[in-house]
Amino acid sequence: MELFREQGYERTTASEIAARAEVTERTFFRYFPDKREVLFEEDPRLQPALEAAIAEAPEALSPLEVMRLALGSIEKLLEENRPFTEPRLAVIAASPALWERAEAKSASLVQLLAKGLRQRGVDERLALLAARTGIAAFGHAAQSWFEDPSPGLEVRLDQAFCALRELAGRKKG
Amino acid sequence: MELFREQGYERTTASEIAARAEVTERTFFRYFPDKREVLFEEDPRLQPALEAAIAEAPEALSPLEVMRLALGSIEKLLEENRPFTEPRLAVIAASPALWERAEAKSASLVQLLAKGLRQRGVDERLALLAARTGIAAFGHAAQSWFEDPSPGLEVRLDQAFCALRELAGRKKG
DNA sequence: GTCTATAGGACGATAGAC
DNA sequence: GTCTATCGTCCTATAGAC
């Protein structure tokens, strides 16, 4: 992060990062499959938390309600990680290559959520639709939450899913 | 495509592609900013068609209805391109690097749609939510349409948006 | 003559093989 | 840890279009 802030992501070589970390370049690539990944290490508790939340959600909930519940359940984790996440986002936003990787990560998350829904017996295609929609709502919520964290993520999520319901529901603008 | 099918994407070098196309490697990179892009050239009519459809949609439509209309309007274009799209998808699915690029392209499309909505006066964040949701529905529709093209894309889209409404609307599964 | 497209050589960085 | 292939960029030169 020091190097990236000083000279930007593209202008920083893997070799420089390795040197700053006092390891060899080869060791760097043993820890990270490629250069971009240094910026995308995620909390190892995140995926299990989501999987558990989906698996343990009440039977009666609709797929989208499961998404709402699962995404709300990681608020504390995200809150904890915020100090690290925020500066990363600034670096990521400045580089197309990193933006691309970020989109891929988001898509992987969608796959994870969809898998969880399928294991609850949701039809494959519907699971994907619900997962994508859930992430769309999460993006809506997370964005406003990052700008102003005072109302919790849960509140933002409720607002997002409410907006979604309005979007989908009304037959006229 | 010949080379990719023979030996796969990763095992094919830019140099080989250039040779097969009877240009030099340098010329190849003048046409395509990077190796992946050869597989993602899109119909130049696609983006303008979407932009126009959004801009010209009736005032009364809700943001999501505008998405439904715009995405339905490109059916003929997609139909035309299907012979090229289908083999490409097979290659893309086989390579993580290409899958990543595909996700990035999808994200760009979301940005395009959101921009169109914003120009209709839709709030920035709501536009993004509607665009993401619209693309989620489109994915649902396109998948079943690719498996069996006989009922048109329009019908599939209606089914997808209907499924979405059910997902969002009902309070119980 | 100017503008654009291709060619060519050299080179740095990423990342894989061993 | 060493070695090397591949990607992708920079710079310059040449050939053709207008």
GROMACS .gro file of C-alpha atoms (C1' of nucleotides) in nm:
model
  382
    1MET     CA    1   0.000   0.000   0.000
    2GLU     CA    2   0.288   0.242   0.071
    3LEU     CA    3   0.432   0.188  -0.274
    4PHE     CA    4   0.096   0.202  -0.444
    5ARG     CA    5   0.012   0.531  -0.282
    6GLU     CA    6   0.353   0.679  -0.358
    7GLN     CA    7   0.373   0.586  -0.725
    8GLY     CA    8   0.049   0.414  -0.823
    9TYR     CA    9  -0.023   0.050  -0.895
   10GLU     CA   10   0.100   0.025  -1.252
   11ARG     CA   11   0.424   0.208  -1.183
   12THR     CA   12   0.505  -0.032  -0.900
   13THR     CA   13   0.675  -0.356  -0.997
   14ALA     CA   14   0.635  -0.688  -0.824
   15SER     CA   15   1.006  -0.674  -0.762
   16GLU     CA   16   0.972  -0.349  -0.567
   17ILE     CA   17   0.692  -0.490  -0.356
   18ALA     CA   18   0.899  -0.795  -0.278
   19ALA     CA   19   1.198  -0.582  -0.182
   20ARG     CA   20   0.987  -0.364   0.048
   21ALA     CA   21   0.851  -0.678   0.213
   22GLU     CA   22   1.203  -0.814   0.241
   23VAL     CA   23   1.138  -1.130   0.043
   24THR     CA   24   1.244  -1.232  -0.305
   25GLU     CA   25   1.024  -1.172  -0.606
   26ARG     CA   26   0.969  -1.546  -0.636
   27THR     CA   27   0.846  -1.565  -0.278
   28PHE     CA   28   0.602  -1.287  -0.353
   29PHE     CA   29   0.456  -1.496  -0.633
   30ARG     CA   30   0.434  -1.794  -0.401
   31TYR     CA   31   0.207  -1.596  -0.171
   32PHE     CA   32   0.005  -1.431  -0.445
   33PRO     CA   33  -0.082  -1.601  -0.774
   34ASP     CA   34  -0.049  -1.269  -0.952
   35LYS     CA   35   0.034  -0.909  -0.877
   36ARG     CA   36  -0.326  -0.794  -0.855
   37GLU     CA   37  -0.417  -1.038  -0.585
   38VAL     CA   38  -0.219  -0.847  -0.320
   39LEU     CA   39  -0.503  -0.600  -0.317
   40PHE     CA   40  -0.780  -0.856  -0.291
   41GLU     CA   41  -0.691  -1.072   0.004
   42GLU     CA   42  -1.015  -1.106   0.191
   43ASP     CA   43  -1.101  -1.190   0.548
   44PRO     CA   44  -1.103  -1.572   0.566
   45ARG     CA   45  -1.413  -1.560   0.785
   46LEU     CA   46  -1.620  -1.390   0.518
   47GLN     CA   47  -1.712  -1.681   0.292
   48PRO     CA   48  -1.784  -1.928   0.571
   49ALA     CA   49  -2.000  -1.665   0.741
   50LEU     CA   50  -2.208  -1.620   0.429
   51GLU     CA   51  -2.238  -1.991   0.367
   52ALA     CA   52  -2.347  -2.052   0.724
   53ALA     CA   53  -2.597  -1.768   0.720
   54ILE     CA   54  -2.758  -1.905   0.406
   55ALA     CA   55  -2.764  -2.263   0.530
   56GLU     CA   56  -2.912  -2.166   0.864
   57ALA     CA   57  -3.174  -1.924   0.741
   58PRO     CA   58  -3.533  -2.014   0.828
   59GLU     CA   59  -3.702  -2.244   0.577
   60ALA     CA   60  -3.989  -2.003   0.523
   61LEU     CA   61  -3.777  -1.723   0.376
   62SER     CA   62  -3.784  -1.650   0.005
   63PRO     CA   63  -3.452  -1.665  -0.182
   64LEU     CA   64  -3.417  -1.289  -0.179
   65GLU     CA   65  -3.494  -1.269   0.189
   66VAL     CA   66  -3.219  -1.522   0.245
   67MET     CA   67  -2.983  -1.294   0.056
   68ARG     CA   68  -3.088  -0.999   0.268
   69LEU     CA   69  -3.027  -1.199   0.585
   70ALA     CA   70  -2.691  -1.338   0.477
   71LEU     CA   71  -2.554  -1.005   0.358
   72GLY     CA   72  -2.671  -0.837   0.676
   73SER     CA   73  -2.493  -1.097   0.885
   74ILE     CA   74  -2.147  -0.983   0.774
   75GLU     CA   75  -2.184  -0.627   0.893
   76LYS     CA   76  -1.946  -0.667   1.189
   77LEU     CA   77  -1.683  -0.831   0.970
   78LEU     CA   78  -1.700  -0.553   0.716
   79GLU     CA   79  -1.691  -0.293   0.991
   80GLU     CA   80  -1.374  -0.453   1.127
   81ASN     CA   81  -1.211  -0.453   0.786
   82ARG     CA   82  -1.314  -0.106   0.690
   83PRO     CA   83  -0.978   0.058   0.779
   84PHE     CA   84  -0.806  -0.173   0.529
   85THR     CA   85  -1.080  -0.172   0.270
   86GLU     CA   86  -1.111   0.200   0.229
   87PRO     CA   87  -0.756   0.279   0.111
   88ARG     CA   88  -0.762  -0.027  -0.112
   89LEU     CA   89  -1.070   0.094  -0.293
   90ALA     CA   90  -0.894   0.417  -0.382
   91VAL     CA   91  -0.606   0.227  -0.543
   92ILE     CA   92  -0.841  -0.013  -0.720
   93ALA     CA   93  -1.049   0.268  -0.864
   94ALA     CA   94  -0.739   0.418  -1.024
   95SER     CA   95  -0.646   0.111  -1.230
   96PRO     CA   96  -0.857  -0.062  -1.498
   97ALA     CA   97  -0.675  -0.389  -1.440
   98LEU     CA   98  -0.772  -0.379  -1.074
   99TRP     CA   99  -1.126  -0.275  -1.147
  100GLU     CA  100  -1.151  -0.580  -1.369
  101ARG     CA  101  -1.030  -0.807  -1.093
  102ALA     CA  102  -1.276  -0.646  -0.851
  103GLU     CA  103  -1.563  -0.728  -1.086
  104ALA     CA  104  -1.442  -1.085  -1.109
  105LYS     CA  105  -1.437  -1.109  -0.730
  106SER     CA  106  -1.789  -0.979  -0.712
  107ALA     CA  107  -1.894  -1.239  -0.969
  108SER     CA  108  -1.732  -1.512  -0.759
  109LEU     CA  109  -1.931  -1.392  -0.462
  110VAL     CA  110  -2.247  -1.422  -0.667
  111GLN     CA  111  -2.154  -1.781  -0.747
  112LEU     CA  112  -2.102  -1.852  -0.378
  113LEU     CA  113  -2.440  -1.710  -0.285
  114ALA     CA  114  -2.614  -1.894  -0.568
  115LYS     CA  115  -2.456  -2.219  -0.457
  116GLY     CA  116  -2.588  -2.165  -0.108
  117LEU     CA  117  -2.937  -2.110  -0.242
  118ARG     CA  118  -2.918  -2.420  -0.461
  119GLN     CA  119  -2.829  -2.623  -0.155
  120ARG     CA  120  -3.153  -2.502  -0.004
  121GLY     CA  121  -3.332  -2.650  -0.302
  122VAL     CA  122  -3.373  -2.335  -0.505
  123ASP     CA  123  -3.377  -2.393  -0.880
  124GLU     CA  124  -3.038  -2.331  -1.040
  125ARG     CA  125  -3.135  -2.042  -1.260
  126LEU     CA  126  -3.353  -1.876  -1.002
  127ALA     CA  127  -3.069  -1.904  -0.751
  128LEU     CA  128  -2.841  -1.716  -0.985
  129LEU     CA  129  -3.104  -1.449  -1.044
  130ALA     CA  130  -3.162  -1.405  -0.671
  131ALA     CA  131  -2.789  -1.396  -0.597
  132ARG     CA  132  -2.723  -1.134  -0.864
  133THR     CA  133  -3.016  -0.928  -0.747
  134GLY     CA  134  -2.901  -0.961  -0.388
  135ILE     CA  135  -2.554  -0.837  -0.477
  136ALA     CA  136  -2.706  -0.549  -0.670
  137ALA     CA  137  -2.895  -0.447  -0.358
  138PHE     CA  138  -2.584  -0.497  -0.148
  139GLY     CA  139  -2.389  -0.265  -0.377
  140HIS     CA  140  -2.658  -0.003  -0.331
  141ALA     CA  141  -2.642  -0.045   0.046
  142ALA     CA  142  -2.264  -0.063   0.075
  143GLN     CA  143  -2.212   0.251  -0.125
  144SER     CA  144  -2.423   0.468   0.100
  145TRP     CA  145  -2.282   0.291   0.403
  146PHE     CA  146  -1.928   0.378   0.303
  147GLU     CA  147  -2.015   0.741   0.257
  148ASP     CA  148  -2.180   0.760   0.596
  149PRO     CA  149  -2.147   0.463   0.831
  150SER     CA  150  -2.363   0.600   1.109
  151PRO     CA  151  -2.685   0.417   1.023
  152GLY     CA  152  -2.571   0.057   1.018
  153LEU     CA  153  -2.542  -0.163   0.713
  154GLU     CA  154  -2.861  -0.345   0.814
  155VAL     CA  155  -3.062  -0.026   0.781
  156ARG     CA  156  -2.905   0.044   0.443
  157LEU     CA  157  -2.984  -0.306   0.327
  158ASP     CA  158  -3.345  -0.265   0.425
  159GLN     CA  159  -3.358   0.056   0.226
  160ALA     CA  160  -3.194  -0.113  -0.072
  161PHE     CA  161  -3.431  -0.409  -0.075
  162CYS     CA  162  -3.718  -0.171  -0.030
  163ALA     CA  163  -3.602   0.028  -0.333
  164LEU     CA  164  -3.574  -0.297  -0.521
  165ARG     CA  165  -3.927  -0.395  -0.434
  166GLU     CA  166  -4.052  -0.061  -0.557
  167LEU     CA  167  -3.857  -0.094  -0.879
  168ALA     CA  168  -3.988  -0.440  -0.950
  169GLY     CA  169  -4.335  -0.396  -0.818
  170ARG     CA  170  -4.491  -0.086  -0.959
  171LYS     CA  171  -4.616  -0.110  -1.312
  172LYS     CA  172  -4.580   0.262  -1.378
  173GLY     CA  173  -4.312   0.524  -1.302
  174MET     CA  174  -1.073  -1.924  -3.318
  175GLU     CA  175  -0.905  -2.201  -3.518
  176LEU     CA  176  -0.599  -2.189  -3.296
  177PHE     CA  177  -0.800  -2.158  -2.977
  178ARG     CA  178  -1.007  -2.462  -3.063
  179GLU     CA  179  -0.702  -2.664  -3.164
  180GLN     CA  180  -0.487  -2.594  -2.862
  181GLY     CA  181  -0.685  -2.380  -2.619
  182TYR     CA  182  -0.650  -2.013  -2.533
  183GLU     CA  183  -0.362  -2.024  -2.289
  184ARG     CA  184  -0.151  -2.252  -2.506
  185THR     CA  185  -0.187  -2.016  -2.800
  186THR     CA  186   0.061  -1.729  -2.814
  187ALA     CA  187  -0.004  -1.386  -2.957
  188SER     CA  188   0.277  -1.457  -3.196
  189GLU     CA  189   0.095  -1.762  -3.335
  190ILE     CA  190  -0.225  -1.568  -3.382
  191ALA     CA  191  -0.037  -1.295  -3.565
  192ALA     CA  192   0.133  -1.550  -3.790
  193ARG     CA  193  -0.198  -1.718  -3.875
  194ALA     CA  194  -0.345  -1.379  -3.959
  195GLU     CA  195  -0.037  -1.298  -4.166
  196VAL     CA  196   0.062  -0.990  -3.975
  197THR     CA  197   0.339  -0.931  -3.728
  198GLU     CA  198   0.293  -0.959  -3.354
  199ARG     CA  199   0.326  -0.584  -3.326
  200THR     CA  200   0.044  -0.529  -3.567
  201PHE     CA  201  -0.172  -0.767  -3.371
  202PHE     CA  202  -0.122  -0.552  -3.063
  203ARG     CA  203  -0.207  -0.245  -3.260
  204TYR     CA  204  -0.548  -0.390  -3.335
  205PHE     CA  205  -0.609  -0.535  -2.991
  206PRO     CA  206  -0.488  -0.371  -2.671
  207ASP     CA  207  -0.428  -0.713  -2.523
  208LYS     CA  208  -0.456  -1.077  -2.616
  209ARG     CA  209  -0.792  -1.131  -2.447
  210GLU     CA  210  -0.965  -0.862  -2.643
  211VAL     CA  211  -0.962  -1.067  -2.964
  212LEU     CA  212  -1.244  -1.267  -2.811
  213PHE     CA  213  -1.452  -0.971  -2.701
  214GLU     CA  214  -1.495  -0.758  -3.006
  215GLU     CA  215  -1.861  -0.668  -3.003
  216ASP     CA  216  -2.105  -0.557  -3.267
  217PRO     CA  217  -2.058  -0.179  -3.296
  218ARG     CA  218  -2.436  -0.136  -3.324
  219LEU     CA  219  -2.500  -0.284  -2.982
  220GLN     CA  220  -2.417   0.006  -2.754
  221PRO     CA  221  -2.584   0.274  -2.967
  222ALA     CA  222  -2.893   0.055  -2.992
  223LEU     CA  223  -2.916   0.027  -2.614
  224GLU     CA  224  -2.853   0.396  -2.562
  225ALA     CA  225  -3.119   0.488  -2.815
  226ALA     CA  226  -3.373   0.245  -2.672
  227ILE     CA  227  -3.326   0.392  -2.326
  228ALA     CA  228  -3.339   0.751  -2.442
  229GLU     CA  229  -3.651   0.695  -2.650
  230ALA     CA  230  -3.846   0.487  -2.398
  231PRO     CA  231  -4.180   0.638  -2.294
  232GLU     CA  232  -4.159   0.878  -2.000
  233ALA     CA  233  -4.409   0.683  -1.799
  234LEU     CA  234  -4.200   0.368  -1.769
  235SER     CA  235  -4.027   0.280  -1.444
  236PRO     CA  236  -3.647   0.237  -1.455
  237LEU     CA  237  -3.678  -0.141  -1.459
  238GLU     CA  238  -3.936  -0.131  -1.735
  239VAL     CA  239  -3.693   0.078  -1.936
  240MET     CA  240  -3.432  -0.193  -1.884
  241ARG     CA  241  -3.675  -0.457  -2.000
  242LEU     CA  242  -3.754  -0.257  -2.312
  243ALA     CA  243  -3.393  -0.176  -2.396
  244LEU     CA  244  -3.270  -0.531  -2.350
  245GLY     CA  245  -3.555  -0.665  -2.556
  246SER     CA  246  -3.473  -0.426  -2.838
  247ILE     CA  247  -3.142  -0.594  -2.916
  248GLU     CA  248  -3.287  -0.937  -2.985
  249LYS     CA  249  -3.231  -0.919  -3.361
  250LEU     CA  250  -2.873  -0.806  -3.314
  251LEU     CA  251  -2.799  -1.090  -3.076
  252GLU     CA  252  -2.969  -1.335  -3.307
  253GLU     CA  253  -2.749  -1.218  -3.592
  254ASN     CA  254  -2.436  -1.255  -3.384
  255ARG     CA  255  -2.527  -1.590  -3.235
  256PRO     CA  256  -2.312  -1.796  -3.477
  257PHE     CA  257  -2.005  -1.605  -3.362
  258THR     CA  258  -2.103  -1.574  -2.999
  259GLU     CA  259  -2.165  -1.940  -2.933
  260PRO     CA  260  -1.816  -2.078  -3.012
  261ARG     CA  261  -1.661  -1.784  -2.830
  262LEU     CA  262  -1.848  -1.864  -2.512
  263ALA     CA  263  -1.704  -2.215  -2.514
  264VAL     CA  264  -1.349  -2.080  -2.529
  265ILE     CA  265  -1.419  -1.815  -2.267
  266ALA     CA  266  -1.567  -2.066  -2.026
  267ALA     CA  267  -1.246  -2.270  -2.040
  268SER     CA  268  -1.016  -1.992  -1.922
  269PRO     CA  269  -1.030  -1.801  -1.592
  270ALA     CA  270  -0.853  -1.503  -1.748
  271LEU     CA  271  -1.125  -1.480  -2.011
  272TRP     CA  272  -1.402  -1.533  -1.764
  273GLU     CA  273  -1.262  -1.236  -1.572
  274ARG     CA  274  -1.267  -1.021  -1.882
  275ALA     CA  275  -1.622  -1.130  -1.957
  276GLU     CA  276  -1.733  -1.016  -1.613
  277ALA     CA  277  -1.562  -0.684  -1.670
  278LYS     CA  278  -1.748  -0.644  -1.999
  279SER     CA  279  -2.076  -0.719  -1.826
  280ALA     CA  280  -1.993  -0.458  -1.564
  281SER     CA  281  -1.923  -0.205  -1.837
  282LEU     CA  282  -2.260  -0.279  -1.984
  283VAL     CA  283  -2.419  -0.211  -1.647
  284GLN     CA  284  -2.244   0.125  -1.641
  285LEU     CA  285  -2.378   0.204  -1.988
  286LEU     CA  286  -2.734   0.120  -1.888
  287ALA     CA  287  -2.706   0.315  -1.564
  288LYS     CA  288  -2.579   0.617  -1.752
  289GLY     CA  289  -2.879   0.599  -1.982
  290LEU     CA  290  -3.114   0.593  -1.685
  291ARG     CA  291  -2.938   0.885  -1.521
  292GLN     CA  292  -2.988   1.088  -1.836
  293ARG     CA  293  -3.358   1.023  -1.795
  294GLY     CA  294  -3.333   1.185  -1.455
  295VAL     CA  295  -3.312   0.871  -1.245
  296ASP     CA  296  -3.114   0.912  -0.926
  297GLU     CA  297  -2.755   0.793  -0.961
  298ARG     CA  298  -2.768   0.512  -0.709
  299LEU     CA  299  -3.110   0.393  -0.812
  300ALA     CA  300  -2.996   0.388  -1.173
  301LEU     CA  301  -2.711   0.156  -1.081
  302LEU     CA  302  -2.944  -0.069  -0.887
  303ALA     CA  303  -3.190  -0.088  -1.173
  304ALA     CA  304  -2.916  -0.151  -1.428
  305ARG     CA  305  -2.764  -0.431  -1.221
  306THR     CA  306  -3.103  -0.584  -1.163
  307GLY     CA  307  -3.185  -0.554  -1.530
  308ILE     CA  308  -2.866  -0.733  -1.628
  309ALA     CA  309  -2.940  -1.003  -1.373
  310ALA     CA  310  -3.276  -1.062  -1.538
  311PHE     CA  311  -3.113  -1.050  -1.879
  312GLY     CA  312  -2.867  -1.319  -1.774
  313HIS     CA  313  -3.158  -1.535  -1.663
  314ALA     CA  314  -3.332  -1.480  -1.997
  315ALA     CA  315  -3.024  -1.518  -2.216
  316GLN     CA  316  -2.924  -1.845  -2.059
  317SER     CA  317  -3.252  -2.017  -2.135
  318TRP     CA  318  -3.263  -1.849  -2.474
  319PHE     CA  319  -2.925  -1.992  -2.566
  320GLU     CA  320  -3.030  -2.339  -2.467
  321ASP     CA  321  -3.347  -2.318  -2.672
  322PRO     CA  322  -3.393  -2.020  -2.902
  323SER     CA  323  -3.738  -2.109  -3.026
  324PRO     CA  324  -3.941  -1.883  -2.796
  325GLY     CA  325  -3.785  -1.544  -2.864
  326LEU     CA  326  -3.571  -1.346  -2.625
  327GLU     CA  327  -3.862  -1.114  -2.557
  328VAL     CA  328  -4.065  -1.398  -2.412
  329ARG     CA  329  -3.770  -1.508  -2.198
  330LEU     CA  330  -3.722  -1.156  -2.075
  331ASP     CA  331  -4.083  -1.135  -1.970
  332GLN     CA  332  -4.043  -1.459  -1.781
  333ALA     CA  333  -3.726  -1.332  -1.615
  334PHE     CA  334  -3.878  -1.004  -1.505
  335CYS     CA  335  -4.180  -1.191  -1.386
  336ALA     CA  336  -3.959  -1.419  -1.177
  337LEU     CA  337  -3.787  -1.111  -1.043
  338ARG     CA  338  -4.116  -0.955  -0.942
  339GLU     CA  339  -4.210  -1.269  -0.757
  340LEU     CA  340  -3.875  -1.282  -0.583
  341ALA     CA  341  -3.895  -0.923  -0.469
  342GLY     CA  342  -4.263  -0.908  -0.401
  343ARG     CA  343  -4.369  -1.197  -0.189
  344LYS     CA  344  -4.287  -1.175   0.178
  345LYS     CA  345  -4.279  -1.549   0.226
  346GLY     CA  346  -4.122  -1.836   0.033
  347DG     C1'  347   0.360   1.666  -4.830
  348DT     C1'  348   0.091   1.472  -4.474
  349DC     C1'  349  -0.134   1.104  -4.256
  350DT     C1'  350  -0.198   0.637  -4.149
  351DA     C1'  351  -0.076   0.140  -4.133
  352DT     C1'  352   0.267  -0.214  -4.097
  353DA     C1'  353   0.721  -0.368  -3.983
  354DG     C1'  354   1.120  -0.423  -3.693
  355DG     C1'  355   1.433  -0.418  -3.300
  356DA     C1'  356   1.492  -0.377  -2.822
  357DC     C1'  357   1.330  -0.403  -2.375
  358DG     C1'  358   1.087  -0.438  -1.899
  359DA     C1'  359   0.761  -0.688  -1.634
  360DT     C1'  360   0.480  -1.075  -1.524
  361DA     C1'  361   0.459  -1.530  -1.425
  362DG     C1'  362   0.557  -2.035  -1.507
  363DA     C1'  363   0.884  -2.448  -1.532
  364DC     C1'  364   1.214  -2.679  -1.303
  365DG     C1'  365   1.637  -1.970  -0.642
  366DT     C1'  366   1.749  -1.986  -1.140
  367DC     C1'  367   1.609  -1.963  -1.586
  368DT     C1'  368   1.310  -1.855  -1.948
  369DA     C1'  369   0.876  -1.776  -2.224
  370DT     C1'  370   0.521  -1.457  -2.316
  371DC     C1'  371   0.290  -1.027  -2.297
  372DG     C1'  372   0.290  -0.576  -2.404
  373DT     C1'  373   0.537  -0.100  -2.477
  374DC     C1'  374   0.857   0.234  -2.681
  375DC     C1'  375   1.080   0.405  -3.056
  376DT     C1'  376   1.203   0.439  -3.535
  377DA     C1'  377   1.169   0.334  -4.030
  378DT     C1'  378   0.925   0.240  -4.443
  379DA     C1'  379   0.527   0.196  -4.771
  380DG     C1'  380   0.106   0.341  -4.942
  381DA     C1'  381  -0.342   0.665  -4.953
  382DC     C1'  382  -0.510   1.100  -5.024
   0.00000   0.00000   0.00000
